[in-house]
Structure formats: C-alpha cells, structure tokens
Amino acid sequence: MLEKSELFQKKLFINNQFVPTASQKTFTVINPATGEVLTEVENANVTDTEHAILAAHQALANWKGTPAKQRSQYLREWFNLIKNYQTELAQLLTLEQGKPLQEAVEEISYGASFVEWFSEQAKRIEGSLLSSPQKDKELLVFQEPVGVCAAITPWNFPMAMITRKAAPALAAGCTIVIKPAEQTPLSALALAKLAQMAGIPAGVINILPADQTQSIAVGKILCESPLIKKLSFTGSTQVGRELLKQCAPTIKRCSMELGGHAPFIVFADADLDAAVSAAVTSKYRNAGQTCICSNRFYIHQSIADEFAQRLAEKASQLKVGNGLDPNNDLGPLIDQAALNKVKHHVQDAINQGAQLLTGGQIDNAGALFFQPTVVHQVKDSMLICQEETFGPVAAILSFNNEAEVITKANHPEYGLAAYFFSQNIAQIFRVAKALEYGMIGVNTGLISNEIAPFGGLKQSGFGREGSRWGIEEYLETKYLCLGGMQNYS
Ligand code: SIN
C-alpha cells in the first residue's frame, strides 16, 4: 500500500529532483522485523555526492539572501506537511527501522517539533551593536550562515535526527547535503518529498542514500570538500573520530553527537515506583537502541534487590514482536551484528557471575528480536559496563554511598546522558553538578525535546542540537569595526 504513496521514493534527491544514481546501482532495504526486502534504493556514489554538493553550493546565495521570515514560512509549511502525513511517515519508519508504530508516531512528532521550533528561531537570529571604547568607531556583530553543510545521520531515529540537523541549518540560511543511514533511507527520502511539496527551493536540501559499499566514499567527500563548511554527525564515537580526521585538512566546523553509556542512579529515599517505571522507558525505548538510554543501573544497596525484581517483572511483561502490531512494545534489533553484540554482553556478564533475572534469549518473534533482559549483581569490570550495548539489557549494580556512586557513574570515555532519582533537594544539586554528562534527567527517564540542548561531553562529542543553542552551530559571528564616525559628545 505504501508503495503507492507519493512519500515512497527510491531515488537520490538532488536539486529538488528525485534522480537516478550515476553508479546505476541500487541497494536493498530490509524490514528488520521480517527479513523481507522492502525495496531497492539508488546507491549514491562519489559523482552523485559532487553533484549534490554543487547543487547546495549554487542554492546558497539565494537561500541565505531569503528574508528570515520567508525561510521561517518554508519551514512552517514543511512542519505542517510532516504532521499531515504523520501516519504514513510512521508506517514507513516502522517498516525500515522496526520500532513499534506508537514509538514511530512519537518520533514523527518529535522530529516535526524541531522543524516547528527552528521555523520560529529563524526570525530570532540577531546581531549586536557593541558599546565602543572609542568615540569615532561603531562596533557591530553580524550572525551569518556558515554555508553549505553536510549531515550524516543514524538509523535509530531515521526521521528526527535529520530534522534536528536540517531545520536549524535551513533556519540559519545554510543549505545541506544529507547522507542517511543505509538501513533507513526511506524516511529520509519521504522527508525530501515533503520538503519539495513545501516549496523549499531547489538545492537547499539534498539527500544521498548509500549502502556500506559507498558510504565511506560518500562520507569522505562530504568531509573533505572545501565547499562544505560544516559537518554534523550522529553515530558512534569510533566513526566520529574518523570523520573528524577527514575534516581536519579543511578545518571544517563540526558537531558530533556520539556514543553514550548512561548511568541511572537510584538513591535510598527515591520514589521506587517512579524510578522503576522511568527505568522501563529509558531502557527499553527503541529496544535500547538509543544513545541516551540507560545502561548501568546503580541502585542503593538497601533497595537494589527490590528494584531489580520489580524491573524484571515489568520487563518480562513487555510484548516483543513486529512493530506494526499495536500490541507490541519492543521491536527487533537493526541487524545481526547488533544482536550478536547484545548476546555477547549478556553472556559475558553471566560468565562473570551476574544473575539473569529475565530475558537473555533471542525471542520467538524472529531472528533479530531479543527479549527484554535484566541482569543483577553486575560489576563495573564487565563488558556491559564498558561498551555501549545498544540493546534491551538492563545491568543492575549496587552502591553504598553518594561519593562512591558518582565516581563509578562518571565514565572515563562517555558523557552524554545520566539519570538519577532522589527526593533530597541538596543531593539533587550536588549530584547533578558532580555528574560529568551533557544531559541529566532527575526523577525522570525522558529528557528529549526540541527546546532543550541535546549533546554530550568527553568522547560523547561536542556541539548542541535543538534549543536556542542548536542554531548557533550553523551561524558564524562576523565583527564589523566602523571607523571615521562622528559623535556629538
Ligand atoms: C539518539 O539516540 O541519539 C537520540 C535520542 C533522542 O533524541 O532522544
């Protein structure tokens, strides 16, 4: 049915047209829930990338010269269309990514919220008139678009991670070339179709789907091209590091939203019901395939067993299966490599003495479905506490006192998100300040929205997305010193 939809696009989107690739090759998009082939999509290569960059470059002068109010209106129209097509977009997203339909619907709203927010922020880009230290000078500061931008986006939020980058770029007056993840090109192309319908001018948004045979080459051109002035990437720390190296010769501006390893701390006085329910949301959203999902649950020793039992009970009630069935809470993992990693982490924990409370197996729902899992009595030395699991596994550890848990919670490498539950206001401030993370949820497991600055510390990256800070990533500050001025005083 979706195949008949105008949103079901399979070609590259360059200069406002859906075009075939110069490579004459396609790649397969698979439904991870069933293993079925959804479709073939054109596979962008280096030549296509150069065309897209040129289109974005040629569109830049006109777009950056378009009054902010008009750019805002284009974005508003794009937002309206995304909302109008929310159901179709969500179905497409579930088909190619696997998450339950309700979560997909929420992702479309979340993604659209960035377009709405930045359509409003476009009108609020402001310069300054500084107080001059000399009588004959006036000092002005302009905020100008960075130029042509590139975005490399992940498969776990195939829609929202695109709008979180493209909307501020467009609002600021930048044009953009986007390479979506190879697993999820259809959501990206559907967004392109809606941008076209919104009348966003040719070349302002360009989309280059590419599979693993082409992705590295396409990404390299995006990083190395002198026409591209900024790269925004969401993905693993390892890939972020490589992209940064490739961006170094052109001294490209970068924003990096990289891996995380979120601690979830529950202090002895916490509201246990609220903590358990937030743990479920934070851990099992998108089957644990979220950069900010909780990985290490540090529970005060006086309540650790009770918390573990209650979480295991709730986790075992979650329904695993095809996301298109509204009764299901947990979809598949994205691919075999993801599943193998999750299995390996669970096995390593069990081998080293952790206790499996629930799950731990591939689910009967299909080859890529892993049961919601809780492992208790985990130790910080286990693999699951060192590496990002990116799957539906909650690892429970216990602690004695605040100082100890802060030391343990502060990961040497990652600093994206952290969560804690406490009823003590002094403790809330103390712990929030001591945790070395870019985003902290207190008495909640859900922190993402368009108004708040999303981003990490340490090797979880730099730069912020969403919020009023998000647009600054796409703006240059230019200072003007106006001499020879005459003042009365
Ligand atoms: C991510 O996994 O990087 C995105 C999660 C979110 O925006 O909530």
CSV table of N, CA and C in Angstrom, one decimal, residues 131-246:
chain,number,residue,atom,x,y,z
A,131,SER,N,29.1,48.5,22.7
A,131,SER,CA,29.4,49.8,23.2
A,131,SER,C,30.9,50.1,22.9
A,132,SER,N,31.2,51.0,22.1
A,132,SER,CA,32.5,51.2,21.5
A,132,SER,C,33.4,51.8,22.6
A,133,PRO,N,34.7,51.4,22.7
A,133,PRO,CA,35.6,52.0,23.6
A,133,PRO,C,36.2,53.4,23.0
A,134,GLN,N,36.0,53.6,21.7
A,134,GLN,CA,36.5,54.8,21.1
A,134,GLN,C,35.3,55.6,20.4
A,135,LYS,N,35.5,57.0,20.5
A,135,LYS,CA,34.4,57.9,20.1
A,135,LYS,C,34.1,57.8,18.6
A,136,ASP,N,35.2,57.5,17.8
A,136,ASP,CA,35.0,57.6,16.3
A,136,ASP,C,34.7,56.2,15.7
A,137,LYS,N,34.3,55.3,16.6
A,137,LYS,CA,34.1,54.0,16.0
A,137,LYS,C,32.7,53.4,16.4
A,138,GLU,N,32.1,52.7,15.5
A,138,GLU,CA,30.9,51.9,15.9
A,138,GLU,C,31.3,50.4,15.7
A,139,LEU,N,30.9,49.6,16.6
A,139,LEU,CA,31.3,48.2,16.5
A,139,LEU,C,30.0,47.3,16.4
A,140,LEU,N,29.9,46.5,15.3
A,140,LEU,CA,28.7,45.7,15.0
A,140,LEU,C,29.1,44.3,14.9
A,141,VAL,N,28.2,43.4,15.3
A,141,VAL,CA,28.3,42.0,15.2
A,141,VAL,C,27.2,41.4,14.4
A,142,PHE,N,27.5,40.7,13.3
A,142,PHE,CA,26.5,40.0,12.5
A,142,PHE,C,26.6,38.5,12.7
A,143,GLN,N,25.4,37.9,12.6
A,143,GLN,CA,25.4,36.4,12.6
A,143,GLN,C,25.0,36.0,11.2
A,144,GLU,N,25.9,35.2,10.6
A,144,GLU,CA,25.7,34.8,9.2
A,144,GLU,C,25.7,33.3,9.1
A,145,PRO,N,25.0,32.8,8.1
A,145,PRO,CA,25.0,31.3,7.9
A,145,PRO,C,26.4,30.8,7.6
A,146,VAL,N,26.7,29.6,8.2
A,146,VAL,CA,28.0,29.0,8.0
A,146,VAL,C,28.3,28.7,6.5
A,147,GLY,N,27.3,28.3,5.8
A,147,GLY,CA,27.4,28.0,4.3
A,147,GLY,C,26.8,26.6,4.0
A,148,VAL,N,27.4,25.9,3.1
A,148,VAL,CA,26.8,24.6,2.8
A,148,VAL,C,27.2,23.6,3.9
A,149,CYS,N,26.2,22.9,4.4
A,149,CYS,CA,26.5,21.9,5.5
A,149,CYS,C,26.3,20.5,5.0
A,150,ALA,N,26.9,19.6,5.7
A,150,ALA,CA,26.7,18.2,5.5
A,150,ALA,C,26.2,17.5,6.8
A,151,ALA,N,25.3,16.5,6.6
A,151,ALA,CA,24.8,15.8,7.8
A,151,ALA,C,24.9,14.3,7.5
A,152,ILE,N,25.4,13.6,8.5
A,152,ILE,CA,25.5,12.1,8.4
A,152,ILE,C,24.6,11.6,9.5
A,153,THR,N,23.6,10.9,9.2
A,153,THR,CA,22.6,10.6,10.3
A,153,THR,C,22.4,9.1,10.5
A,154,PRO,N,21.9,8.7,11.7
A,154,PRO,CA,21.9,7.3,12.1
A,154,PRO,C,20.5,6.7,11.8
A,155,TRP,N,20.5,5.4,12.0
A,155,TRP,CA,19.3,4.6,11.7
A,155,TRP,C,18.3,4.5,12.9
A,156,ASN,N,18.8,4.8,14.1
A,156,ASN,CA,17.9,4.6,15.2
A,156,ASN,C,16.8,5.6,15.4
A,157,PHE,N,17.0,6.8,14.9
A,157,PHE,CA,15.9,7.8,14.7
A,157,PHE,C,16.0,8.4,13.3
A,158,PRO,N,15.5,7.6,12.3
A,158,PRO,CA,15.8,7.9,10.9
A,158,PRO,C,15.1,9.3,10.5
A,159,MET,N,14.2,9.7,11.3
A,159,MET,CA,13.5,11.0,10.9
A,159,MET,C,14.0,12.1,11.8
A,160,ALA,N,13.9,11.9,13.1
A,160,ALA,CA,14.2,13.1,14.0
A,160,ALA,C,15.6,13.5,13.9
A,161,MET,N,16.6,12.6,13.6
A,161,MET,CA,18.0,13.0,13.6
A,161,MET,C,18.2,13.9,12.3
A,162,ILE,N,17.4,13.7,11.3
A,162,ILE,CA,17.5,14.5,10.1
A,162,ILE,C,17.0,15.9,10.4
A,163,THR,N,15.8,16.0,10.9
A,163,THR,CA,15.2,17.3,11.1
A,163,THR,C,15.9,18.1,12.2
A,164,ARG,N,16.5,17.4,13.2
A,164,ARG,CA,17.3,18.1,14.2
A,164,ARG,C,18.5,18.8,13.7
A,165,LYS,N,19.0,18.3,12.5
A,165,LYS,CA,20.1,19.0,11.8
A,165,LYS,C,19.7,19.9,10.7
A,166,ALA,N,18.7,19.4,9.9
A,166,ALA,CA,18.4,20.2,8.7
A,166,ALA,C,17.6,21.4,9.1
A,167,ALA,N,16.7,21.3,10.1
A,167,ALA,CA,15.9,22.5,10.4
A,167,ALA,C,16.7,23.7,10.9
A,168,PRO,N,17.6,23.5,11.8
A,168,PRO,CA,18.4,24.7,12.2
A,168,PRO,C,19.3,25.2,11.1
A,169,ALA,N,19.8,24.2,10.3
A,169,ALA,CA,20.7,24.7,9.1
A,169,ALA,C,19.9,25.6,8.2
A,170,LEU,N,18.7,25.1,7.8
A,170,LEU,CA,17.9,25.9,6.9
A,170,LEU,C,17.4,27.2,7.6
A,171,ALA,N,17.1,27.2,8.8
A,171,ALA,CA,16.6,28.4,9.5
A,171,ALA,C,17.8,29.4,9.5
A,172,ALA,N,19.0,29.0,9.7
A,172,ALA,CA,20.1,29.9,9.7
A,172,ALA,C,20.5,30.4,8.3
A,173,GLY,N,20.0,29.8,7.3
A,173,GLY,CA,20.3,30.3,5.9
A,173,GLY,C,21.3,29.4,5.2
A,174,CYS,N,21.6,28.2,5.8
A,174,CYS,CA,22.5,27.3,5.2
A,174,CYS,C,21.8,26.3,4.3
A,175,THR,N,22.5,25.8,3.3
A,175,THR,CA,21.9,24.6,2.5
A,175,THR,C,22.6,23.4,3.0
A,176,ILE,N,22.0,22.2,2.6
A,176,ILE,CA,22.5,21.0,3.3
A,176,ILE,C,22.5,19.8,2.4
A,177,VAL,N,23.5,18.9,2.5
A,177,VAL,CA,23.6,17.6,1.9
A,177,VAL,C,23.5,16.6,3.0
A,178,ILE,N,22.6,15.6,2.9
A,178,ILE,CA,22.4,14.7,4.0
A,178,ILE,C,22.7,13.2,3.5
A,179,LYS,N,23.5,12.5,4.2
A,179,LYS,CA,23.6,11.1,3.9
A,179,LYS,C,23.0,10.3,5.1
A,180,PRO,N,21.8,9.7,4.8
A,180,PRO,CA,21.1,9.0,5.8
A,180,PRO,C,21.8,7.6,6.0
A,181,ALA,N,21.5,6.9,7.1
A,181,ALA,CA,22.0,5.6,7.3
A,181,ALA,C,21.5,4.6,6.2
A,182,GLU,N,22.3,3.7,5.9
A,182,GLU,CA,21.9,2.8,4.8
A,182,GLU,C,20.7,1.9,5.1
A,183,GLN,N,20.5,1.7,6.4
A,183,GLN,CA,19.3,0.8,6.8
A,183,GLN,C,18.0,1.6,6.7
A,184,THR,N,18.1,2.9,6.7
A,184,THR,CA,16.8,3.7,6.8
A,184,THR,C,16.8,4.9,5.8
A,185,PRO,N,16.9,4.6,4.5
A,185,PRO,CA,16.9,5.7,3.6
A,185,PRO,C,15.5,6.2,3.2
A,186,LEU,N,14.4,5.4,3.5
A,186,LEU,CA,13.1,5.7,3.0
A,186,LEU,C,12.5,6.9,3.8
A,187,SER,N,12.7,6.9,5.1
A,187,SER,CA,12.2,8.0,5.9
A,187,SER,C,12.9,9.3,5.4
A,188,ALA,N,14.2,9.3,5.1
A,188,ALA,CA,14.9,10.5,4.6
A,188,ALA,C,14.3,11.0,3.3
A,189,LEU,N,14.0,10.0,2.4
A,189,LEU,CA,13.5,10.4,1.1
A,189,LEU,C,12.1,10.9,1.2
A,190,ALA,N,11.3,10.4,2.1
A,190,ALA,CA,10.0,10.8,2.4
A,190,ALA,C,10.0,12.3,2.9
A,191,LEU,N,11.0,12.6,3.7
A,191,LEU,CA,11.1,14.0,4.2
A,191,LEU,C,11.5,14.9,3.1
A,192,ALA,N,12.3,14.4,2.1
A,192,ALA,CA,12.7,15.2,1.0
A,192,ALA,C,11.5,15.5,0.1
A,193,LYS,N,10.6,14.5,0.0
A,193,LYS,CA,9.4,14.7,-0.8
A,193,LYS,C,8.5,15.8,-0.2
A,194,LEU,N,8.4,15.8,1.1
A,194,LEU,CA,7.6,16.8,1.8
A,194,LEU,C,8.3,18.2,1.7
A,195,ALA,N,9.6,18.2,1.7
A,195,ALA,CA,10.3,19.5,1.6
A,195,ALA,C,10.0,20.0,0.2
A,196,GLN,N,10.0,19.1,-0.8
A,196,GLN,CA,9.7,19.5,-2.2
A,196,GLN,C,8.3,20.1,-2.2
A,197,MET,N,7.3,19.4,-1.6
A,197,MET,CA,5.9,19.8,-1.6
A,197,MET,C,5.8,21.1,-0.8
A,198,ALA,N,6.6,21.4,0.1
A,198,ALA,CA,6.6,22.6,0.9
A,198,ALA,C,7.1,23.8,0.1
A,199,GLY,N,7.7,23.5,-1.1
A,199,GLY,CA,8.2,24.6,-1.9
A,199,GLY,C,9.6,25.1,-1.5
A,200,ILE,N,10.3,24.3,-0.7
A,200,ILE,CA,11.7,24.7,-0.3
A,200,ILE,C,12.5,24.7,-1.6
A,201,PRO,N,13.2,25.8,-1.9
A,201,PRO,CA,13.8,25.9,-3.2
A,201,PRO,C,14.9,24.8,-3.6
A,202,ALA,N,15.1,24.7,-4.8
A,202,ALA,CA,16.0,23.6,-5.4
A,202,ALA,C,17.4,23.8,-4.8
A,203,GLY,N,18.0,22.7,-4.4
A,203,GLY,CA,19.3,22.6,-3.9
A,203,GLY,C,19.5,22.9,-2.4
A,204,VAL,N,18.4,23.4,-1.8
A,204,VAL,CA,18.6,23.7,-0.3
A,204,VAL,C,18.7,22.4,0.5
A,205,ILE,N,17.9,21.4,0.1
A,205,ILE,CA,18.1,20.1,0.8
A,205,ILE,C,18.4,19.1,-0.3
A,206,ASN,N,19.4,18.3,0.0
A,206,ASN,CA,19.8,17.2,-0.9
A,206,ASN,C,20.0,15.9,-0.1
A,207,ILE,N,19.6,14.8,-0.6
A,207,ILE,CA,19.7,13.5,0.2
A,207,ILE,C,20.4,12.4,-0.7
A,208,LEU,N,21.4,11.8,-0.1
A,208,LEU,CA,22.2,10.8,-0.8
A,208,LEU,C,22.2,9.5,0.0
A,209,PRO,N,21.2,8.6,-0.3
A,209,PRO,CA,21.2,7.3,0.3
A,209,PRO,C,22.4,6.5,-0.3
A,210,ALA,N,23.1,5.8,0.6
A,210,ALA,CA,24.2,5.0,0.1
A,210,ALA,C,24.4,3.8,1.0
A,211,ASP,N,24.8,2.6,0.5
A,211,ASP,CA,25.0,1.5,1.3
A,211,ASP,C,26.4,1.4,1.8
A,212,GLN,N,26.8,0.3,2.4
A,212,GLN,CA,28.1,0.2,3.0
A,212,GLN,C,29.2,0.2,2.0
A,213,THR,N,28.9,-0.2,0.7
A,213,THR,CA,30.0,-0.2,-0.3
A,213,THR,C,30.3,1.3,-0.7
A,214,GLN,N,29.4,2.2,-0.5
A,214,GLN,CA,29.6,3.6,-0.9
A,214,GLN,C,29.7,4.6,0.2
A,215,SER,N,29.2,4.2,1.4
A,215,SER,CA,29.0,5.2,2.5
A,215,SER,C,30.4,5.9,2.8
A,216,ILE,N,31.4,5.0,2.9
A,216,ILE,CA,32.7,5.6,3.3
A,216,ILE,C,33.2,6.7,2.3
A,217,ALA,N,33.0,6.3,1.0
A,217,ALA,CA,33.5,7.2,0.0
A,217,ALA,C,32.6,8.5,0.0
A,218,VAL,N,31.3,8.3,0.1
A,218,VAL,CA,30.4,9.5,0.1
A,218,VAL,C,30.8,10.4,1.3
A,219,GLY,N,30.9,9.7,2.5
A,219,GLY,CA,31.2,10.5,3.7
A,219,GLY,C,32.6,11.2,3.6
A,220,LYS,N,33.5,10.6,3.0
A,220,LYS,CA,34.8,11.2,2.8
A,220,LYS,C,34.8,12.5,2.0
A,221,ILE,N,34.0,12.4,0.9
A,221,ILE,CA,33.9,13.7,0.1
A,221,ILE,C,33.2,14.8,0.9
A,222,LEU,N,32.1,14.4,1.6
A,222,LEU,CA,31.4,15.4,2.4
A,222,LEU,C,32.4,16.0,3.4
A,223,CYS,N,33.3,15.2,4.0
A,223,CYS,CA,34.2,15.8,5.0
A,223,CYS,C,35.3,16.6,4.3
A,224,GLU,N,35.7,16.1,3.2
A,224,GLU,CA,36.9,16.8,2.6
A,224,GLU,C,36.6,18.0,1.6
A,225,SER,N,35.4,18.0,1.1
A,225,SER,CA,35.1,19.1,0.2
A,225,SER,C,35.3,20.5,0.8
A,226,PRO,N,36.0,21.3,0.1
A,226,PRO,CA,36.2,22.7,0.6
A,226,PRO,C,34.9,23.5,0.5
A,227,LEU,N,33.9,23.0,-0.4
A,227,LEU,CA,32.7,23.7,-0.5
A,227,LEU,C,31.8,23.5,0.7
A,228,ILE,N,32.0,22.4,1.4
A,228,ILE,CA,31.2,22.2,2.7
A,228,ILE,C,31.9,22.8,3.8
A,229,LYS,N,31.1,23.6,4.6
A,229,LYS,CA,31.8,24.4,5.7
A,229,LYS,C,31.5,23.8,7.0
A,230,LYS,N,30.6,22.8,7.1
A,230,LYS,CA,30.3,22.3,8.4
A,230,LYS,C,29.7,20.8,8.3
A,231,LEU,N,30.1,20.0,9.2
A,231,LEU,CA,29.6,18.6,9.2
A,231,LEU,C,28.9,18.4,10.6
A,232,SER,N,27.7,17.9,10.5
A,232,SER,CA,27.0,17.4,11.7
A,232,SER,C,26.8,15.9,11.7
A,233,PHE,N,27.3,15.2,12.7
A,233,PHE,CA,27.3,13.8,12.6
A,233,PHE,C,26.6,13.2,13.9
A,234,THR,N,25.7,12.2,13.8
A,234,THR,CA,25.3,11.5,14.9
A,234,THR,C,25.6,10.0,14.6
A,235,GLY,N,26.3,9.4,15.6
A,235,GLY,CA,26.7,8.0,15.4
A,235,GLY,C,27.7,7.6,16.4
A,236,SER,N,28.5,6.6,16.1
A,236,SER,CA,29.4,6.1,17.1
A,236,SER,C,30.6,7.0,17.3
A,237,THR,N,31.2,6.9,18.5
A,237,THR,CA,32.4,7.6,18.8
A,237,THR,C,33.6,7.2,17.8
A,238,GLN,N,33.6,6.0,17.5
A,238,GLN,CA,34.7,5.5,16.6
A,238,GLN,C,34.6,6.1,15.2
A,239,VAL,N,33.4,6.1,14.7
A,239,VAL,CA,33.2,6.7,13.3
A,239,VAL,C,33.4,8.3,13.4
A,240,GLY,N,32.9,8.9,14.5
A,240,GLY,CA,33.1,10.3,14.7
A,240,GLY,C,34.5,10.7,14.7
A,241,ARG,N,35.4,9.9,15.3
A,241,ARG,CA,36.8,10.1,15.3
A,241,ARG,C,37.4,10.2,13.9
A,242,GLU,N,37.0,9.2,13.1
A,242,GLU,CA,37.5,9.1,11.7
A,242,GLU,C,37.0,10.3,10.9
A,243,LEU,N,35.7,10.7,11.1
A,243,LEU,CA,35.2,11.8,10.3
A,243,LEU,C,36.0,13.1,10.7
A,244,LEU,N,36.2,13.2,12.0
A,244,LEU,CA,37.0,14.4,12.4
A,244,LEU,C,38.3,14.5,11.8
A,245,LYS,N,39.0,13.4,11.6
A,245,LYS,CA,40.3,13.4,10.9
A,245,LYS,C,40.1,13.9,9.5
A,246,GLN,N,39.1,13.4,8.8
A,246,GLN,CA,38.9,13.8,7.5
A,246,GLN,C,38.5,15.2,7.3
